[in-house]
Amino acid sequence: MKQDPGSRLELSGEEMKDFGYRVVDAVVEHFETQEEKQPVASGSRKEMEELFSENLPEDPTPANDVLDFVLRNVMPQSNIMSHPKSYSFVPGPSNYISVMSDTLATGFNIFSGGWVGSPAAATIEIVTVNWLLKLFNFQVKKGGGIFTSGGSMANLTALATARKVKCGEDFSKAVIYLSDQAHSSNIKAISILGFRKEQVRIIPTDMEFKFSINKLKNAIARDKLEGLQPFCLVASSGTTNTGTIDPLDELAGICKAENIWLHVDGAFGAAAILSKNGKKMLKGIEKADSLTIDPHKWLFQPYEIGCLLVQNHKWLKGTFSEKATYLRDIEGNESEINFYDHGIELTRNFRALKFYMSVKTFGLKAFRKAIDYNIELAERVEAELRQSNAWEVVSPATLAIINFRYHPVGQKFTDRKLDQINQKISAKVLASKEALLVTTMLQGQVVLRMCLINPRTTMEHIKSTLALCEKFAAE
């Protein structure tokens, strides 16, 4: 049968180079000029459909025309999460080496699910996971881990493993404990795993937004008296709202005494272990049975890469290994790790490469300095706010997160009025597209929240944003 050349889905060597150079030029231009752009994008469903809706194209379009359309219409319609004035949620500062590493991994289309697919990819994942095990003082020889799409998948993987190890096949009486500041991905994971609402205990936090130890102990005691099985506790090392770290050492002691699995969700804040002060604050994290970290947050990787670490690699294989007949010829020996046996995904891209190449290129010291800078920057912002007669600090700078609200001295605004003013400030800042700054709720108050993990954010960026906020508050 004669093959139609068009069916090969190929470009010539020169066409590929031309197209690739244009893509790289666009990415470099973005990195160099993103600060000059507005970080916020907006567009209604109607506007976006008018721009993009079309019938499935049967006929080809020149590659450069497609690229022109995407650069003109797609990229500008997305928030710039690496912008110095992107303060909301948890920004993604990213770095160019990792971006190009992703291009390599995708360009060579490396399958990182099993050893036979790429022994090199599997080994680099082992090496980089071991780096992280050492960093958090987990057992390297016995411990293990896996890179995931993000913190949500890492938390789901952790809780599935905890259920298997602690409960076996019957989890009908199992109870799991979280604080009211736990990340929503944990609640989603619990639901996906088939736990009923009555098997979940949401423990109120104290005035510092930390796990209330006394209330936790009371809940565990009550559940045991009712014949239930306390099996897992989810602690936070850096809550999304406030950056608060739960009392990990104390929680680890409770879990050990009660035979409860301790999972630490450190998707945001665990990376602070690279900071001298952060390491002290994270005391006890090494006692977790499992730990989620999210390199595409405070380890400066592009989306998407999360990670789960466990104290015993056999827990992962015992939970996720399935012997499919079509994989029988590639199982290998015990030393050749097939990561599809250690997590949920069979098909996996080569996520470890970007972390490996960026750490090798910049060195861990650069990451340490960046995290130190972020923590100090948030503390400087707190000092600036406390010296102002316009602002009130609601939750102090913790792991580069600070919460505050407009509450001018001498003005007798009601709490309801203050909520309205601060909500208006956020809405107007977003509408201006000058900064990505949204609200959260703390102790029943609407507050503005900044997460300052971008090493390219300066005090000047923040002062100009606060001035903008004050201008909108006065309107």
mmCIF file with all atom_site columns, N, CA and C in Angstrom, residues 129-185:
data_model
loop_
_atom_site.group_PDB
_atom_site.id
_atom_site.type_symbol
_atom_site.label_atom_id
_atom_site.label_alt_id
_atom_site.label_comp_id
_atom_site.label_asym_id
_atom_site.label_entity_id
_atom_site.label_seq_id
_atom_site.pdbx_PDB_ins_code
_atom_site.Cartn_x
_atom_site.Cartn_y
_atom_site.Cartn_z
_atom_site.occupancy
_atom_site.B_iso_or_equiv
_atom_site.pdbx_formal_charge
_atom_site.auth_seq_id
_atom_site.auth_comp_id
_atom_site.auth_asym_id
_atom_site.auth_atom_id
_atom_site.pdbx_PDB_model_num
ATOM 1   N N  . VAL A 1 129 ? 14.314  11.588 43.916 1.00 0.00 ? 129 VAL A N  1
ATOM 2   C CA . VAL A 1 129 ? 13.509  11.244 45.100 1.00 0.00 ? 129 VAL A CA 1
ATOM 3   C C  . VAL A 1 129 ? 14.423  11.039 46.300 1.00 0.00 ? 129 VAL A C  1
ATOM 4   N N  . ASN A 1 130 ? 15.577  10.387 46.090 1.00 0.00 ? 130 ASN A N  1
ATOM 5   C CA . ASN A 1 130 ? 16.535  10.190 47.186 1.00 0.00 ? 130 ASN A CA 1
ATOM 6   C C  . ASN A 1 130 ? 17.081  11.518 47.708 1.00 0.00 ? 130 ASN A C  1
ATOM 7   N N  . TRP A 1 131 ? 17.295  12.483 46.803 1.00 0.00 ? 131 TRP A N  1
ATOM 8   C CA . TRP A 1 131 ? 17.693  13.823 47.250 1.00 0.00 ? 131 TRP A CA 1
ATOM 9   C C  . TRP A 1 131 ? 16.672  14.373 48.240 1.00 0.00 ? 131 TRP A C  1
ATOM 10  N N  . LEU A 1 132 ? 15.410  14.221 47.881 1.00 0.00 ? 132 LEU A N  1
ATOM 11  C CA . LEU A 1 132 ? 14.341  14.767 48.727 1.00 0.00 ? 132 LEU A CA 1
ATOM 12  C C  . LEU A 1 132 ? 14.199  13.974 50.027 1.00 0.00 ? 132 LEU A C  1
ATOM 13  N N  . LEU A 1 133 ? 14.352  12.661 49.968 1.00 0.00 ? 133 LEU A N  1
ATOM 14  C CA . LEU A 1 133 ? 14.324  11.856 51.194 1.00 0.00 ? 133 LEU A CA 1
ATOM 15  C C  . LEU A 1 133 ? 15.394  12.333 52.170 1.00 0.00 ? 133 LEU A C  1
ATOM 16  N N  . LYS A 1 134 ? 16.595  12.586 51.662 1.00 0.00 ? 134 LYS A N  1
ATOM 17  C CA . LYS A 1 134 ? 17.682  13.070 52.515 1.00 0.00 ? 134 LYS A CA 1
ATOM 18  C C  . LYS A 1 134 ? 17.364  14.453 53.073 1.00 0.00 ? 134 LYS A C  1
ATOM 19  N N  . LEU A 1 135 ? 16.807  15.300 52.222 1.00 0.00 ? 135 LEU A N  1
ATOM 20  C CA . LEU A 1 135 ? 16.491  16.663 52.624 1.00 0.00 ? 135 LEU A CA 1
ATOM 21  C C  . LEU A 1 135 ? 15.530  16.694 53.807 1.00 0.00 ? 135 LEU A C  1
ATOM 22  N N  . PHE A 1 136 ? 14.567  15.761 53.813 1.00 0.00 ? 136 PHE A N  1
ATOM 23  C CA . PHE A 1 136 ? 13.566  15.729 54.884 1.00 0.00 ? 136 PHE A CA 1
ATOM 24  C C  . PHE A 1 136 ? 13.899  14.700 55.965 1.00 0.00 ? 136 PHE A C  1
ATOM 25  N N  . ASN A 1 137 ? 15.107  14.157 55.890 1.00 0.00 ? 137 ASN A N  1
ATOM 26  C CA . ASN A 1 137 ? 15.589  13.207 56.910 1.00 0.00 ? 137 ASN A CA 1
ATOM 27  C C  . ASN A 1 137 ? 14.724  11.960 56.982 1.00 0.00 ? 137 ASN A C  1
ATOM 28  N N  . PHE A 1 138 ? 14.192  11.533 55.827 1.00 0.00 ? 138 PHE A N  1
ATOM 29  C CA . PHE A 1 138 ? 13.527  10.240 55.734 1.00 0.00 ? 138 PHE A CA 1
ATOM 30  C C  . PHE A 1 138 ? 14.603  9.168  55.510 1.00 0.00 ? 138 PHE A C  1
ATOM 31  N N  . GLN A 1 139 ? 14.244  7.914  55.763 1.00 0.00 ? 139 GLN A N  1
ATOM 32  C CA . GLN A 1 139 ? 15.173  6.812  55.529 1.00 0.00 ? 139 GLN A CA 1
ATOM 33  C C  . GLN A 1 139 ? 15.350  6.612  54.031 1.00 0.00 ? 139 GLN A C  1
ATOM 34  N N  . VAL A 1 140 ? 16.574  6.770  53.540 1.00 0.00 ? 140 VAL A N  1
ATOM 35  C CA . VAL A 1 140 ? 16.812  6.670  52.103 1.00 0.00 ? 140 VAL A CA 1
ATOM 36  C C  . VAL A 1 140 ? 16.764  5.214  51.627 1.00 0.00 ? 140 VAL A C  1
ATOM 37  N N  . LYS A 1 141 ? 17.411  4.328  52.361 1.00 0.00 ? 141 LYS A N  1
ATOM 38  C CA . LYS A 1 141 ? 17.471  2.934  51.930 1.00 0.00 ? 141 LYS A CA 1
ATOM 39  C C  . LYS A 1 141 ? 16.094  2.276  51.959 1.00 0.00 ? 141 LYS A C  1
ATOM 40  N N  . LYS A 1 142 ? 15.342  2.587  52.979 1.00 0.00 ? 142 LYS A N  1
ATOM 41  C CA . LYS A 1 142 ? 14.026  1.967  53.145 1.00 0.00 ? 142 LYS A CA 1
ATOM 42  C C  . LYS A 1 142 ? 12.916  2.801  52.514 1.00 0.00 ? 142 LYS A C  1
ATOM 43  N N  . GLY A 1 143 ? 13.102  4.103  52.513 1.00 0.00 ? 143 GLY A N  1
ATOM 44  C CA . GLY A 1 143 ? 12.055  5.009  52.042 1.00 0.00 ? 143 GLY A CA 1
ATOM 45  C C  . GLY A 1 143 ? 11.915  5.010  50.532 1.00 0.00 ? 143 GLY A C  1
ATOM 46  N N  . GLY A 1 144 ? 10.931  5.732  50.073 1.00 0.00 ? 144 GLY A N  1
ATOM 47  C CA . GLY A 1 144 ? 10.682  5.815  48.640 1.00 0.00 ? 144 GLY A CA 1
ATOM 48  C C  . GLY A 1 144 ? 9.803   7.001  48.325 1.00 0.00 ? 144 GLY A C  1
ATOM 49  N N  . GLY A 1 145 ? 9.400   7.079  47.079 1.00 0.00 ? 145 GLY A N  1
ATOM 50  C CA . GLY A 1 145 ? 8.551   8.186  46.668 1.00 0.00 ? 145 GLY A CA 1
ATOM 51  C C  . GLY A 1 145 ? 8.260   8.122  45.190 1.00 0.00 ? 145 GLY A C  1
ATOM 52  N N  . ILE A 1 146 ? 7.480   9.098  44.729 1.00 0.00 ? 146 ILE A N  1
ATOM 53  C CA . ILE A 1 146 ? 7.084   9.132  43.319 1.00 0.00 ? 146 ILE A CA 1
ATOM 54  C C  . ILE A 1 146 ? 6.696   10.557 42.963 1.00 0.00 ? 146 ILE A C  1
ATOM 55  N N  . PHE A 1 147 ? 7.065   10.973 41.756 1.00 0.00 ? 147 PHE A N  1
ATOM 56  C CA . PHE A 1 147 ? 6.615   12.267 41.260 1.00 0.00 ? 147 PHE A CA 1
ATOM 57  C C  . PHE A 1 147 ? 5.224   12.122 40.671 1.00 0.00 ? 147 PHE A C  1
ATOM 58  N N  . THR A 1 148 ? 4.380   13.087 40.979 1.00 0.00 ? 148 THR A N  1
ATOM 59  C CA . THR A 1 148 ? 2.981   13.076 40.539 1.00 0.00 ? 148 THR A CA 1
ATOM 60  C C  . THR A 1 148 ? 2.692   14.354 39.761 1.00 0.00 ? 148 THR A C  1
ATOM 61  N N  . SER A 1 149 ? 1.457   14.485 39.307 1.00 0.00 ? 149 SER A N  1
ATOM 62  C CA . SER A 1 149 ? 1.087   15.693 38.562 1.00 0.00 ? 149 SER A CA 1
ATOM 63  C C  . SER A 1 149 ? 1.062   16.922 39.449 1.00 0.00 ? 149 SER A C  1
ATOM 64  N N  . GLY A 1 150 ? 0.800   16.745 40.728 1.00 0.00 ? 150 GLY A N  1
ATOM 65  C CA . GLY A 1 150 ? 0.739   17.865 41.661 1.00 0.00 ? 150 GLY A CA 1
ATOM 66  C C  . GLY A 1 150 ? 0.409   17.376 43.054 1.00 0.00 ? 150 GLY A C  1
ATOM 67  N N  . GLY A 1 151 ? 0.160   18.323 43.956 1.00 0.00 ? 151 GLY A N  1
ATOM 68  C CA . GLY A 1 151 ? -0.134  17.976 45.338 1.00 0.00 ? 151 GLY A CA 1
ATOM 69  C C  . GLY A 1 151 ? -1.420  17.195 45.508 1.00 0.00 ? 151 GLY A C  1
ATOM 70  N N  . SER A 1 152 ? -2.410  17.472 44.673 1.00 0.00 ? 152 SER A N  1
ATOM 71  C CA . SER A 1 152 ? -3.685  16.753 44.781 1.00 0.00 ? 152 SER A CA 1
ATOM 72  C C  . SER A 1 152 ? -3.495  15.266 44.539 1.00 0.00 ? 152 SER A C  1
ATOM 73  N N  . MET A 1 153 ? -2.749  14.922 43.482 1.00 0.00 ? 153 MET A N  1
ATOM 74  C CA . MET A 1 153 ? -2.502  13.509 43.188 1.00 0.00 ? 153 MET A CA 1
ATOM 75  C C  . MET A 1 153 ? -1.596  12.885 44.244 1.00 0.00 ? 153 MET A C  1
ATOM 76  N N  . ALA A 1 154 ? -0.651  13.651 44.765 1.00 0.00 ? 154 ALA A N  1
ATOM 77  C CA . ALA A 1 154 ? 0.222   13.135 45.823 1.00 0.00 ? 154 ALA A CA 1
ATOM 78  C C  . ALA A 1 154 ? -0.589  12.834 47.081 1.00 0.00 ? 154 ALA A C  1
ATOM 79  N N  . ASN A 1 155 ? -1.517  13.716 47.449 1.00 0.00 ? 155 ASN A N  1
ATOM 80  C CA . ASN A 1 155 ? -2.355  13.476 48.625 1.00 0.00 ? 155 ASN A CA 1
ATOM 81  C C  . ASN A 1 155 ? -3.261  12.262 48.425 1.00 0.00 ? 155 ASN A C  1
ATOM 82  N N  . LEU A 1 156 ? -3.834  12.130 47.236 1.00 0.00 ? 156 LEU A N  1
ATOM 83  C CA . LEU A 1 156 ? -4.673  10.968 46.934 1.00 0.00 ? 156 LEU A CA 1
ATOM 84  C C  . LEU A 1 156 ? -3.856  9.679  47.041 1.00 0.00 ? 156 LEU A C  1
ATOM 85  N N  . THR A 1 157 ? -2.647  9.695  46.502 1.00 0.00 ? 157 THR A N  1
ATOM 86  C CA . THR A 1 157 ? -1.767  8.526  46.556 1.00 0.00 ? 157 THR A CA 1
ATOM 87  C C  . THR A 1 157 ? -1.421  8.186  47.998 1.00 0.00 ? 157 THR A C  1
ATOM 88  N N  . ALA A 1 158 ? -1.142  9.207  48.798 1.00 0.00 ? 158 ALA A N  1
ATOM 89  C CA . ALA A 1 158 ? -0.792  8.994  50.209 1.00 0.00 ? 158 ALA A CA 1
ATOM 90  C C  . ALA A 1 158 ? -1.941  8.375  50.990 1.00 0.00 ? 158 ALA A C  1
ATOM 91  N N  . LEU A 1 159 ? -3.142  8.905  50.804 1.00 0.00 ? 159 LEU A N  1
ATOM 92  C CA . LEU A 1 159 ? -4.279  8.417  51.589 1.00 0.00 ? 159 LEU A CA 1
ATOM 93  C C  . LEU A 1 159 ? -4.709  7.021  51.138 1.00 0.00 ? 159 LEU A C  1
ATOM 94  N N  . ALA A 1 160 ? -4.559  6.731  49.844 1.00 0.00 ? 160 ALA A N  1
ATOM 95  C CA . ALA A 1 160 ? -4.828  5.359  49.379 1.00 0.00 ? 160 ALA A CA 1
ATOM 96  C C  . ALA A 1 160 ? -3.841  4.380  50.010 1.00 0.00 ? 160 ALA A C  1
ATOM 97  N N  . THR A 1 161 ? -2.591  4.798  50.119 1.00 0.00 ? 161 THR A N  1
ATOM 98  C CA . THR A 1 161 ? -1.559  3.950  50.735 1.00 0.00 ? 161 THR A CA 1
ATOM 99  C C  . THR A 1 161 ? -1.833  3.762  52.221 1.00 0.00 ? 161 THR A C  1
ATOM 100 N N  . ALA A 1 162 ? -2.186  4.840  52.899 1.00 0.00 ? 162 ALA A N  1
ATOM 101 C CA . ALA A 1 162 ? -2.497  4.757  54.332 1.00 0.00 ? 162 ALA A CA 1
ATOM 102 C C  . ALA A 1 162 ? -3.661  3.808  54.581 1.00 0.00 ? 162 ALA A C  1
ATOM 103 N N  . ARG A 1 163 ? -4.689  3.897  53.752 1.00 0.00 ? 163 ARG A N  1
ATOM 104 C CA . ARG A 1 163 ? -5.859  3.021  53.901 1.00 0.00 ? 163 ARG A CA 1
ATOM 105 C C  . ARG A 1 163 ? -5.470  1.555  53.738 1.00 0.00 ? 163 ARG A C  1
ATOM 106 N N  . LYS A 1 164 ? -4.640  1.275  52.725 1.00 0.00 ? 164 LYS A N  1
ATOM 107 C CA . LYS A 1 164 ? -4.226  -0.106 52.469 1.00 0.00 ? 164 LYS A CA 1
ATOM 108 C C  . LYS A 1 164 ? -3.382  -0.650 53.612 1.00 0.00 ? 164 LYS A C  1
ATOM 109 N N  . VAL A 1 165 ? -2.408  0.156  54.085 1.00 0.00 ? 165 VAL A N  1
ATOM 110 C CA . VAL A 1 165 ? -1.485  -0.307 55.124 1.00 0.00 ? 165 VAL A CA 1
ATOM 111 C C  . VAL A 1 165 ? -2.194  -0.467 56.462 1.00 0.00 ? 165 VAL A C  1
ATOM 112 N N  . LYS A 1 166 ? -3.044  0.477  56.811 1.00 0.00 ? 166 LYS A N  1
ATOM 113 C CA . LYS A 1 166 ? -3.668  0.476  58.142 1.00 0.00 ? 166 LYS A CA 1
ATOM 114 C C  . LYS A 1 166 ? -4.980  -0.309 58.205 1.00 0.00 ? 166 LYS A C  1
ATOM 115 N N  . CYS A 1 167 ? -5.691  -0.386 57.087 1.00 0.00 ? 167 CYS A N  1
ATOM 116 C CA . CYS A 1 167 ? -7.034  -0.978 57.137 1.00 0.00 ? 167 CYS A CA 1
ATOM 117 C C  . CYS A 1 167 ? -7.183  -2.255 56.311 1.00 0.00 ? 167 CYS A C  1
ATOM 118 N N  . GLY A 1 168 ? -6.257  -2.516 55.408 1.00 0.00 ? 168 GLY A N  1
ATOM 119 C CA . GLY A 1 168 ? -6.429  -3.672 54.538 1.00 0.00 ? 168 GLY A CA 1
ATOM 120 C C  . GLY A 1 168 ? -7.610  -3.469 53.614 1.00 0.00 ? 168 GLY A C  1
ATOM 121 N N  . GLU A 1 169 ? -8.455  -4.486 53.513 1.00 0.00 ? 169 GLU A N  1
ATOM 122 C CA . GLU A 1 169 ? -9.590  -4.411 52.595 1.00 0.00 ? 169 GLU A CA 1
ATOM 123 C C  . GLU A 1 169 ? -10.846 -3.825 53.234 1.00 0.00 ? 169 GLU A C  1
ATOM 124 N N  . ASP A 1 170 ? -10.905 -3.821 54.562 1.00 0.00 ? 170 ASP A N  1
ATOM 125 C CA . ASP A 1 170 ? -12.110 -3.360 55.260 1.00 0.00 ? 170 ASP A CA 1
ATOM 126 C C  . ASP A 1 170 ? -11.839 -2.029 55.961 1.00 0.00 ? 170 ASP A C  1
ATOM 127 N N  . PHE A 1 171 ? -12.393 -0.958 55.417 1.00 0.00 ? 171 PHE A N  1
ATOM 128 C CA . PHE A 1 171 ? -12.210 0.354  56.047 1.00 0.00 ? 171 PHE A CA 1
ATOM 129 C C  . PHE A 1 171 ? -13.553 0.946  56.481 1.00 0.00 ? 171 PHE A C  1
ATOM 130 N N  . SER A 1 172 ? -14.498 0.076  56.752 1.00 0.00 ? 172 SER A N  1
ATOM 131 C CA . SER A 1 172 ? -15.847 0.523  57.093 1.00 0.00 ? 172 SER A CA 1
ATOM 132 C C  . SER A 1 172 ? -15.901 1.277  58.419 1.00 0.00 ? 172 SER A C  1
ATOM 133 N N  . LYS A 1 173 ? -14.962 0.988  59.331 1.00 0.00 ? 173 LYS A N  1
ATOM 134 C CA . LYS A 1 173 ? -14.957 1.675  60.631 1.00 0.00 ? 173 LYS A CA 1
ATOM 135 C C  . LYS A 1 173 ? -13.802 2.664  60.762 1.00 0.00 ? 173 LYS A C  1
ATOM 136 N N  . ALA A 1 174 ? -13.096 2.893  59.679 1.00 0.00 ? 174 ALA A N  1
ATOM 137 C CA . ALA A 1 174 ? -11.922 3.767  59.718 1.00 0.00 ? 174 ALA A CA 1
ATOM 138 C C  . ALA A 1 174 ? -12.332 5.233  59.836 1.00 0.00 ? 174 ALA A C  1
ATOM 139 N N  . VAL A 1 175 ? -11.533 5.983  60.583 1.00 0.00 ? 175 VAL A N  1
ATOM 140 C CA . VAL A 1 175 ? -11.788 7.412  60.775 1.00 0.00 ? 175 VAL A CA 1
ATOM 141 C C  . VAL A 1 175 ? -10.510 8.183  60.448 1.00 0.00 ? 175 VAL A C  1
ATOM 142 N N  . ILE A 1 176 ? -10.676 9.307  59.744 1.00 0.00 ? 176 ILE A N  1
ATOM 143 C CA . ILE A 1 176 ? -9.546  10.153 59.361 1.00 0.00 ? 176 ILE A CA 1
ATOM 144 C C  . ILE A 1 176 ? -9.741  11.547 59.952 1.00 0.00 ? 176 ILE A C  1
ATOM 145 N N  . TYR A 1 177 ? -8.635  12.184 60.349 1.00 0.00 ? 177 TYR A N  1
ATOM 146 C CA . TYR A 1 177 ? -8.682  13.468 61.060 1.00 0.00 ? 177 TYR A CA 1
ATOM 147 C C  . TYR A 1 177 ? -7.938  14.537 60.258 1.00 0.00 ? 177 TYR A C  1
ATOM 148 N N  . LEU A 1 178 ? -8.599  15.702 60.088 1.00 0.00 ? 178 LEU A N  1
ATOM 149 C CA . LEU A 1 178 ? -8.000  16.854 59.421 1.00 0.00 ? 178 LEU A CA 1
ATOM 150 C C  . LEU A 1 178 ? -8.361  18.108 60.211 1.00 0.00 ? 178 LEU A C  1
ATOM 151 N N  . SER A 1 179 ? -7.590  19.160 60.041 1.00 0.00 ? 179 SER A N  1
ATOM 152 C CA . SER A 1 179 ? -7.973  20.428 60.650 1.00 0.00 ? 179 SER A CA 1
ATOM 153 C C  . SER A 1 179 ? -8.866  21.204 59.691 1.00 0.00 ? 179 SER A C  1
ATOM 154 N N  . ASP A 1 180 ? -9.495  22.249 60.188 1.00 0.00 ? 180 ASP A N  1
ATOM 155 C CA . ASP A 1 180 ? -10.355 23.063 59.326 1.00 0.00 ? 180 ASP A CA 1
ATOM 156 C C  . ASP A 1 180 ? -9.552  23.925 58.343 1.00 0.00 ? 180 ASP A C  1
ATOM 157 N N  . GLN A 1 181 ? -8.222  23.874 58.451 1.00 0.00 ? 181 GLN A N  1
ATOM 158 C CA . GLN A 1 181 ? -7.369  24.591 57.503 1.00 0.00 ? 181 GLN A CA 1
ATOM 159 C C  . GLN A 1 181 ? -6.707  23.645 56.493 1.00 0.00 ? 181 GLN A C  1
ATOM 160 N N  . ALA A 1 182 ? -7.036  22.356 56.535 1.00 0.00 ? 182 ALA A N  1
ATOM 161 C CA . ALA A 1 182 ? -6.458  21.391 55.594 1.00 0.00 ? 182 ALA A CA 1
ATOM 162 C C  . ALA A 1 182 ? -6.861  21.744 54.170 1.00 0.00 ? 182 ALA A C  1
ATOM 163 N N  . HIS A 1 183 ? -5.988  21.451 53.228 1.00 0.00 ? 183 HIS A N  1
ATOM 164 C CA . HIS A 1 183 ? -6.261  21.773 51.829 1.00 0.00 ? 183 HIS A CA 1
ATOM 165 C C  . HIS A 1 183 ? -7.426  20.946 51.297 1.00 0.00 ? 183 HIS A C  1
ATOM 166 N N  . SER A 1 184 ? -8.217  21.563 50.448 1.00 0.00 ? 184 SER A N  1
ATOM 167 C CA . SER A 1 184 ? -9.421  20.909 49.925 1.00 0.00 ? 184 SER A CA 1
ATOM 168 C C  . SER A 1 184 ? -9.112  19.632 49.145 1.00 0.00 ? 184 SER A C  1
ATOM 169 N N  . SER A 1 185 ? -7.896  19.509 48.607 1.00 0.00 ? 185 SER A N  1
ATOM 170 C CA . SER A 1 185 ? -7.553  18.300 47.850 1.00 0.00 ? 185 SER A CA 1
ATOM 171 C C  . SER A 1 185 ? -7.617  17.057 48.723 1.00 0.00 ? 185 SER A C  1
#
